[in-house]
Amino acid sequence: MARRHSTNDAYHPHSNAGRDRSDVDYNWPTTLRVPSDGPKLVYLDLNHWVSLAKALSGHGDGERYGSILAACQTAAEEQYAVFPISDSIYMEIAKIGQYRQRCDLRRVIERLSGYVAVPARSVISRHEIETLLDSLVGPSPRSIISMDYLGCGVNWALGLIGFRVMSPEGRDVTEETRASHPHGPAAFDALFADAELRLSRKAIDGFAPGDEAELEASRYDRLVLFRVAEARAIQEVEQVERFNDDSRWRRGRIRDVVAARELLIEINNPLWEGFAARSAHLPASAPPASGFLETVFRERAHARRAFDSMPSFDVSVSMKTSYHRDSNHRWTPNDIHDIDALSSTLPYCDIVVTDKAVTSHVERTGLADRLNTIVLSRLCDLIGHL
């Protein structure tokens, strides 16, 4: 049974409260439409896409994955499984220097996923925050627009607006242009779908050898997003040093520290935007926007329970807490990619196939059980779950 925390814990690193997740049910976002039936959602980490790419391309190391590729392809074709990708997949592929290897990955991803993608973690977080604030403070006058969990293409994965038609004055005239297209709306849709497909392919393939002139003209930097992850990894390395300065925190309220940093670094802006948008709905006797937290969270335990109820927030904080418990863990940008991908997929997919080390942390934190998600580390184990 999960430990229940006292609501009056003292603020010191020896307190048990703040060390583990609070015992609270998830507050699932009401504006994020996740398929409740139909195909299983199966998320594969990049290393498993590499194995399938080797099988498809006839690489010597890929022979043992041939039957798994065939099973996944059958599942995709017969629509009893969907294999969505994430922004982390695009970012990690961008690090691969060999053009041929990127193209091999693109071919197998296109065959199995069709570029179906899950939203960026920042998008999912915003929906979870809005649902949380709806329940704590009240509805916002600027309600967030409901959206599907699954979309298509690199724009969807990165949380960007897709192709739009803008007037010279900067007005969005996409719908007007679609309605007046000389060959009809269907032809317009096909044009946009083809553009999205070509962009998604290019996002994975990158530039081919010999495209130096085009590369220079476009000022394309395939590692720009990876450098963002690198900077975020450095922030975790700096936190390791802080924990090392007083190791009692690792034995005490380590989760509180990680959660506070997560709030400030990852979700601070959408959280405060949500609070500010709801200021008119507070009672007249309530404090101004700067006092919202004191109004909503009467005690520290209330804040823990509120933030722990957000699925993606819980995944990220639980994983980072588990990593930080080990003073010898060496943070890398791949850790950031892994945690971001898990935050977007573990709460909402049926099956997640990742590497052995990540699987170990997921099991250690109890995330797989809490979220009722099958988590595998071996690709060969997937066949029995499709």
C-alpha positions as semicolon CSV with decimal commas, in nm:
position;residue;x (nm);y (nm);z (nm)
1;M;0,000;0,000;0,000
2;A;0,130;0,346;-0,088
3;R;0,244;0,557;0,205
4;R;0,001;0,828;0,312
5;H;0,175;1,150;0,408
6;S;0,101;1,378;0,699
7;T;-0,036;1,720;0,606
8;N;0,178;1,891;0,870
9;D;0,528;1,775;0,780
10;A;0,812;1,991;0,905
11;Y;1,038;2,154;0,651
12;H;1,359;1,956;0,684
13;P;1,533;1,689;0,475
14;H;1,461;1,406;0,719
15;S;1,082;1,420;0,672
16;N;0,927;1,117;0,497
17;A;0,667;1,340;0,330
18;G;0,803;1,473;0,003
19;R;1,020;1,166;-0,048
20;D;0,765;0,961;-0,243
21;R;0,458;1,031;-0,452
22;S;0,145;1,119;-0,259
23;D;-0,146;0,876;-0,266
24;V;-0,378;1,055;-0,508
25;D;-0,578;0,957;-0,815
26;Y;-0,488;1,102;-1,152
27;N;-0,682;1,403;-1,279
28;W;-0,700;1,313;-1,647
29;P;-0,726;1,605;-1,890
30;T;-1,078;1,643;-2,023
31;T;-0,969;1,832;-2,334
32;L;-0,720;1,574;-2,466
33;R;-0,905;1,310;-2,668
34;V;-0,727;0,977;-2,625
35;P;-0,869;0,674;-2,814
36;S;-1,058;0,465;-2,557
37;D;-1,098;0,164;-2,782
38;G;-0,968;0,039;-3,112
39;P;-0,600;-0,016;-3,196
40;K;-0,342;-0,048;-2,921
41;L;-0,105;0,246;-2,897
42;V;0,251;0,114;-2,902
43;Y;0,540;0,354;-2,848
44;L;0,890;0,241;-2,948
45;D;1,209;0,404;-2,827
46;L;1,466;0,493;-3,095
47;N;1,692;0,196;-3,026
48;H;1,406;-0,037;-3,119
49;W;1,330;0,159;-3,435
50;V;1,697;0,109;-3,523
51;S;1,657;-0,268;-3,486
52;L;1,351;-0,268;-3,711
53;A;1,529;-0,046;-3,964
54;K;1,812;-0,298;-3,982
55;A;1,559;-0,575;-4,046
56;L;1,389;-0,379;-4,323
57;S;1,713;-0,274;-4,493
58;G;1,861;-0,626;-4,489
59;H;2,141;-0,537;-4,249
60;G;2,319;-0,842;-4,108
61;D;2,232;-0,748;-3,751
62;G;1,865;-0,714;-3,843
63;E;1,792;-1,073;-3,937
64;R;1,684;-1,166;-3,585
65;Y;1,424;-0,887;-3,591
66;G;1,262;-0,996;-3,916
67;S;0,972;-1,179;-3,751
68;I;0,909;-0,885;-3,517
69;L;0,903;-0,642;-3,810
70;A;0,655;-0,868;-3,990
71;A;0,431;-0,885;-3,680
72;C;0,437;-0,508;-3,636
73;Q;0,364;-0,452;-4,003
74;T;0,068;-0,689;-3,989
75;A;-0,060;-0,515;-3,676
76;A;-0,033;-0,176;-3,847
77;E;-0,192;-0,291;-4,174
78;E;-0,481;-0,467;-4,001
79;Q;-0,520;-0,167;-3,768
80;Y;-0,502;-0,344;-3,436
81;A;-0,195;-0,144;-3,337
82;V;-0,069;0,209;-3,400
83;F;0,301;0,294;-3,360
84;P;0,315;0,671;-3,292
85;I;0,642;0,861;-3,275
86;S;0,731;1,165;-3,066
87;D;0,937;1,480;-3,088
88;S;1,215;1,293;-2,906
89;I;1,241;1,051;-3,199
90;Y;1,291;1,337;-3,444
91;M;1,549;1,500;-3,215
92;E;1,748;1,183;-3,155
93;I;1,756;1,091;-3,523
94;A;1,895;1,438;-3,597
95;K;2,210;1,339;-3,405
96;I;2,281;1,050;-3,644
97;G;2,553;1,159;-3,882
98;Q;2,509;0,896;-4,153
99;Y;2,254;0,994;-4,415
100;R;2,186;0,633;-4,514
101;Q;2,106;0,535;-4,155
102;R;1,862;0,825;-4,121
103;C;1,693;0,721;-4,446
104;D;1,666;0,359;-4,326
105;L;1,497;0,483;-4,011
106;R;1,263;0,704;-4,208
107;R;1,153;0,414;-4,427
108;V;1,060;0,185;-4,139
109;I;0,895;0,467;-3,943
110;E;0,689;0,561;-4,248
111;R;0,588;0,201;-4,307
112;L;0,477;0,128;-3,950
113;S;0,365;0,465;-3,815
114;G;0,275;0,667;-4,123
115;Y;0,415;0,958;-3,918
116;V;0,132;0,935;-3,666
117;A;0,265;1,124;-3,365
118;V;0,185;1,210;-3,005
119;P;0,184;1,578;-2,903
120;A;0,488;1,744;-2,751
121;R;0,507;1,716;-2,375
122;S;0,454;2,092;-2,340
123;V;0,119;2,059;-2,520
124;I;0,005;1,770;-2,300
125;S;0,114;1,956;-1,986
126;R;-0,097;2,255;-2,078
127;H;-0,409;2,038;-2,107
128;E;-0,334;1,869;-1,773
129;I;-0,276;2,206;-1,604
130;E;-0,602;2,349;-1,738
131;T;-0,798;2,048;-1,615
132;L;-0,633;2,075;-1,273
133;L;-0,708;2,446;-1,243
134;D;-1,067;2,391;-1,359
135;S;-1,113;2,162;-1,060
136;L;-0,925;2,380;-0,810
137;V;-1,012;2,737;-0,908
138;G;-1,286;2,721;-1,168
139;P;-1,322;2,736;-1,545
140;S;-1,118;2,979;-1,749
141;P;-1,288;3,243;-1,965
142;R;-1,036;3,141;-2,233
143;S;-1,098;2,768;-2,236
144;I;-0,833;2,556;-2,401
145;I;-0,943;2,401;-2,731
146;S;-0,999;2,026;-2,716
147;M;-0,768;1,822;-2,937
148;D;-0,687;1,465;-3,031
149;Y;-0,394;1,292;-2,865
150;L;-0,284;1,145;-3,197
151;G;-0,202;1,360;-3,497
152;C;0,024;1,332;-3,797
153;G;0,355;1,478;-3,901
154;V;0,652;1,655;-3,755
155;N;0,456;1,973;-3,681
156;W;0,219;1,779;-3,456
157;A;0,507;1,607;-3,276
158;L;0,684;1,936;-3,209
159;G;0,369;2,114;-3,094
160;L;0,376;2,354;-3,389
161;I;0,092;2,490;-3,598
162;G;0,080;2,310;-3,932
163;F;0,073;2,469;-4,274
164;R;-0,155;2,772;-4,294
165;V;-0,238;3,025;-4,566
166;M;-0,181;3,384;-4,454
167;S;-0,294;3,702;-4,624
168;P;-0,046;3,986;-4,694
169;E;-0,188;4,155;-4,384
170;G;-0,105;3,852;-4,171
171;R;-0,460;3,718;-4,141
172;D;-0,519;3,341;-4,143
173;V;-0,723;3,271;-4,458
174;T;-0,672;2,895;-4,470
175;E;-1,039;2,802;-4,451
176;E;-1,139;3,065;-4,707
177;T;-0,870;2,943;-4,946
178;R;-0,976;2,584;-4,893
179;A;-1,340;2,663;-4,969
180;S;-1,252;2,855;-5,287
181;H;-0,987;2,617;-5,422
182;P;-1,053;2,572;-5,797
183;H;-1,043;2,192;-5,767
184;G;-1,241;2,175;-5,445
185;P;-1,163;2,131;-5,073
186;A;-1,051;1,768;-5,120
187;A;-0,776;1,877;-5,360
188;F;-0,669;2,147;-5,114
189;D;-0,651;1,890;-4,832
190;A;-0,448;1,656;-5,052
191;L;-0,205;1,939;-5,129
192;F;-0,154;2,013;-4,760
193;A;-0,123;1,643;-4,672
194;D;0,146;1,599;-4,936
195;A;0,336;1,900;-4,804
196;E;0,318;1,761;-4,448
197;L;0,440;1,422;-4,570
198;R;0,737;1,571;-4,754
199;L;0,826;1,784;-4,452
200;S;0,814;1,485;-4,217
201;R;1,035;1,285;-4,451
202;K;1,284;1,569;-4,478
203;A;1,284;1,619;-4,103
204;I;1,417;1,264;-4,062
205;D;1,631;1,230;-4,375
206;G;1,798;1,566;-4,336
207;F;2,029;1,681;-4,611
208;A;2,206;1,431;-4,832
209;P;2,580;1,438;-4,901
210;G;2,640;1,695;-5,174
211;D;2,365;1,928;-5,055
212;E;2,611;2,166;-4,892
213;A;2,495;2,467;-5,091
214;E;2,129;2,409;-5,003
215;L;2,227;2,342;-4,643
216;E;2,420;2,668;-4,618
217;A;2,143;2,867;-4,786
218;S;1,878;2,733;-4,548
219;R;2,093;2,788;-4,239
220;Y;1,967;2,447;-4,128
221;D;2,097;2,329;-3,792
222;R;1,988;1,970;-3,728
223;L;2,131;1,977;-3,374
224;V;1,955;2,289;-3,245
225;L;1,691;2,095;-3,049
226;F;1,952;1,852;-2,921
227;R;2,145;2,143;-2,775
228;V;1,835;2,245;-2,583
229;A;1,826;1,896;-2,429
230;E;2,198;1,928;-2,358
231;A;2,139;2,250;-2,165
232;R;1,858;2,086;-1,967
233;A;2,086;1,792;-1,886
234;I;2,344;2,036;-1,752
235;Q;2,077;2,173;-1,516
236;E;2,035;1,821;-1,375
237;V;2,412;1,780;-1,339
238;E;2,416;2,102;-1,138
239;Q;2,140;1,961;-0,917
240;V;2,349;1,647;-0,859
241;E;2,618;1,869;-0,710
242;R;2,366;2,034;-0,480
243;F;2,250;1,696;-0,356
244;N;2,613;1,592;-0,312
245;D;2,672;1,896;-0,092
246;D;2,409;1,764;0,150
247;S;2,338;1,397;0,085
248;R;2,060;1,397;0,347
249;W;1,824;1,526;0,078
250;R;1,854;1,199;-0,113
251;R;1,735;1,018;0,198
252;G;1,469;1,278;0,274
253;R;1,249;1,508;0,070
254;I;1,417;1,448;-0,262
255;R;1,090;1,433;-0,456
256;D;0,984;1,772;-0,321
257;V;1,306;1,924;-0,454
258;V;1,267;1,762;-0,795
259;A;0,899;1,859;-0,814
260;A;0,974;2,222;-0,724
261;R;1,238;2,241;-0,996
262;E;1,000;2,078;-1,243
263;L;0,737;2,339;-1,164
264;L;0,978;2,629;-1,208
265;I;1,167;2,498;-1,512
266;E;0,908;2,305;-1,711
267;I;0,551;2,423;-1,635
268;N;0,580;2,761;-1,467
269;N;0,457;2,970;-1,762
270;P;0,140;2,774;-1,851
271;L;0,061;2,733;-1,481
272;W;0,069;3,105;-1,410
273;E;-0,107;3,188;-1,735
274;G;-0,385;2,955;-1,622
275;F;-0,400;3,122;-1,280
276;A;-0,403;3,471;-1,432
277;A;-0,682;3,381;-1,674
278;R;-0,902;3,274;-1,381
279;S;-0,850;3,580;-1,162
280;A;-1,202;3,710;-1,231
281;H;-1,354;3,390;-1,097
282;L;-1,210;3,420;-0,746
283;P;-1,430;3,548;-0,467
284;A;-1,398;3,918;-0,397
285;S;-1,230;3,842;-0,064
286;A;-0,958;3,632;-0,230
287;P;-0,604;3,769;-0,264
288;P;-0,479;3,891;-0,602
289;A;-0,318;3,667;-0,861
290;S;0,012;3,661;-0,672
291;G;-0,167;3,489;-0,384
292;F;-0,336;3,215;-0,587
293;L;-0,109;2,941;-0,460
294;E;-0,176;3,033;-0,099
295;T;-0,550;3,033;-0,175
296;V;-0,561;2,702;-0,358
297;F;-0,297;2,511;-0,161
298;R;-0,373;2,566;0,207
299;E;-0,100;2,323;0,308
300;R;0,208;2,182;0,140
301;A;0,048;1,837;0,117
302;H;-0,236;1,984;-0,090
303;A;0,016;2,115;-0,343
304;R;0,185;1,775;-0,362
305;R;-0,141;1,598;-0,427
306;A;-0,248;1,851;-0,689
307;F;0,071;1,828;-0,894
308;D;0,106;1,452;-0,845
309;S;-0,242;1,415;-0,997
310;M;-0,114;1,538;-1,335
311;P;-0,003;1,224;-1,525
312;S;0,283;1,366;-1,733
313;F;0,413;1,571;-1,439
314;D;0,416;1,260;-1,220
315;V;0,609;1,062;-1,483
316;S;0,877;1,328;-1,523
317;V;0,917;1,393;-1,149
318;S;0,915;1,023;-1,061
319;M;1,179;0,941;-1,321
320;K;1,404;1,235;-1,234
321;T;1,371;1,155;-0,864
322;S;1,472;0,795;-0,931
323;Y;1,775;0,908;-1,131
324;H;1,878;1,157;-0,863
325;R;1,863;0,896;-0,588
326;D;2,173;0,747;-0,752
327;S;2,459;0,987;-0,689
328;N;2,665;0,807;-0,955
329;H;2,416;0,861;-1,236
330;R;2,571;1,063;-1,518
331;W;2,307;1,280;-1,683
332;T;2,308;1,306;-2,064
333;P;2,077;1,469;-2,322
334;N;1,942;1,121;-2,395
335;D;1,806;1,108;-2,038
336;I;1,610;1,425;-2,112
337;H;1,476;1,280;-2,437
338;D;1,378;0,958;-2,260
339;I;1,195;1,135;-1,978
340;D;1,015;1,373;-2,216
341;A;0,905;1,081;-2,434
342;L;0,786;0,881;-2,134
343;S;0,595;1,182;-1,999
344;S;0,407;1,205;-2,330
345;T;0,347;0,834;-2,382
346;L;0,350;0,634;-2,060
347;P;0,020;0,780;-1,932
348;Y;-0,162;0,757;-2,266
349;C;-0,025;0,461;-2,463
350;D;-0,100;0,093;-2,402
351;I;0,255;-0,035;-2,452
352;V;0,591;0,140;-2,424
353;V;0,908;-0,036;-2,539
354;T;1,220;0,136;-2,412
355;D;1,569;0,033;-2,301
356;K;1,660;-0,183;-2,004
357;A;1,785;0,097;-1,779
358;V;1,477;0,313;-1,833
359;T;1,249;0,014;-1,780
360;S;1,421;-0,052;-1,449
361;H;1,349;0,303;-1,329
362;V;0,988;0,283;-1,448
363;E;0,936;-0,037;-1,250
364;R;1,117;0,102;-0,946
365;T;0,891;0,408;-0,935
366;G;0,569;0,207;-0,974
367;L;0,469;0,414;-1,278
368;A;0,377;0,116;-1,495
369;D;0,139;-0,017;-1,230
370;R;-0,014;0,324;-1,153
371;L;-0,075;0,399;-1,517
372;N;-0,170;0,043;-1,615
373;T;0,079;0,052;-1,902
374;I;0,282;-0,240;-2,031
375;V;0,650;-0,145;-2,030
376;L;0,899;-0,370;-2,211
377;S;1,273;-0,354;-2,264
378;R;1,303;-0,629;-2,526
379;L;1,153;-0,592;-2,870
380;C;1,101;-0,967;-2,896
381;D;0,853;-0,951;-2,606
382;L;0,628;-0,717;-2,800
383;I;0,478;-0,986;-3,026
384;G;0,290;-1,147;-2,739
385;H;0,122;-0,817;-2,652
386;L;0,009;-0,703;-2,997
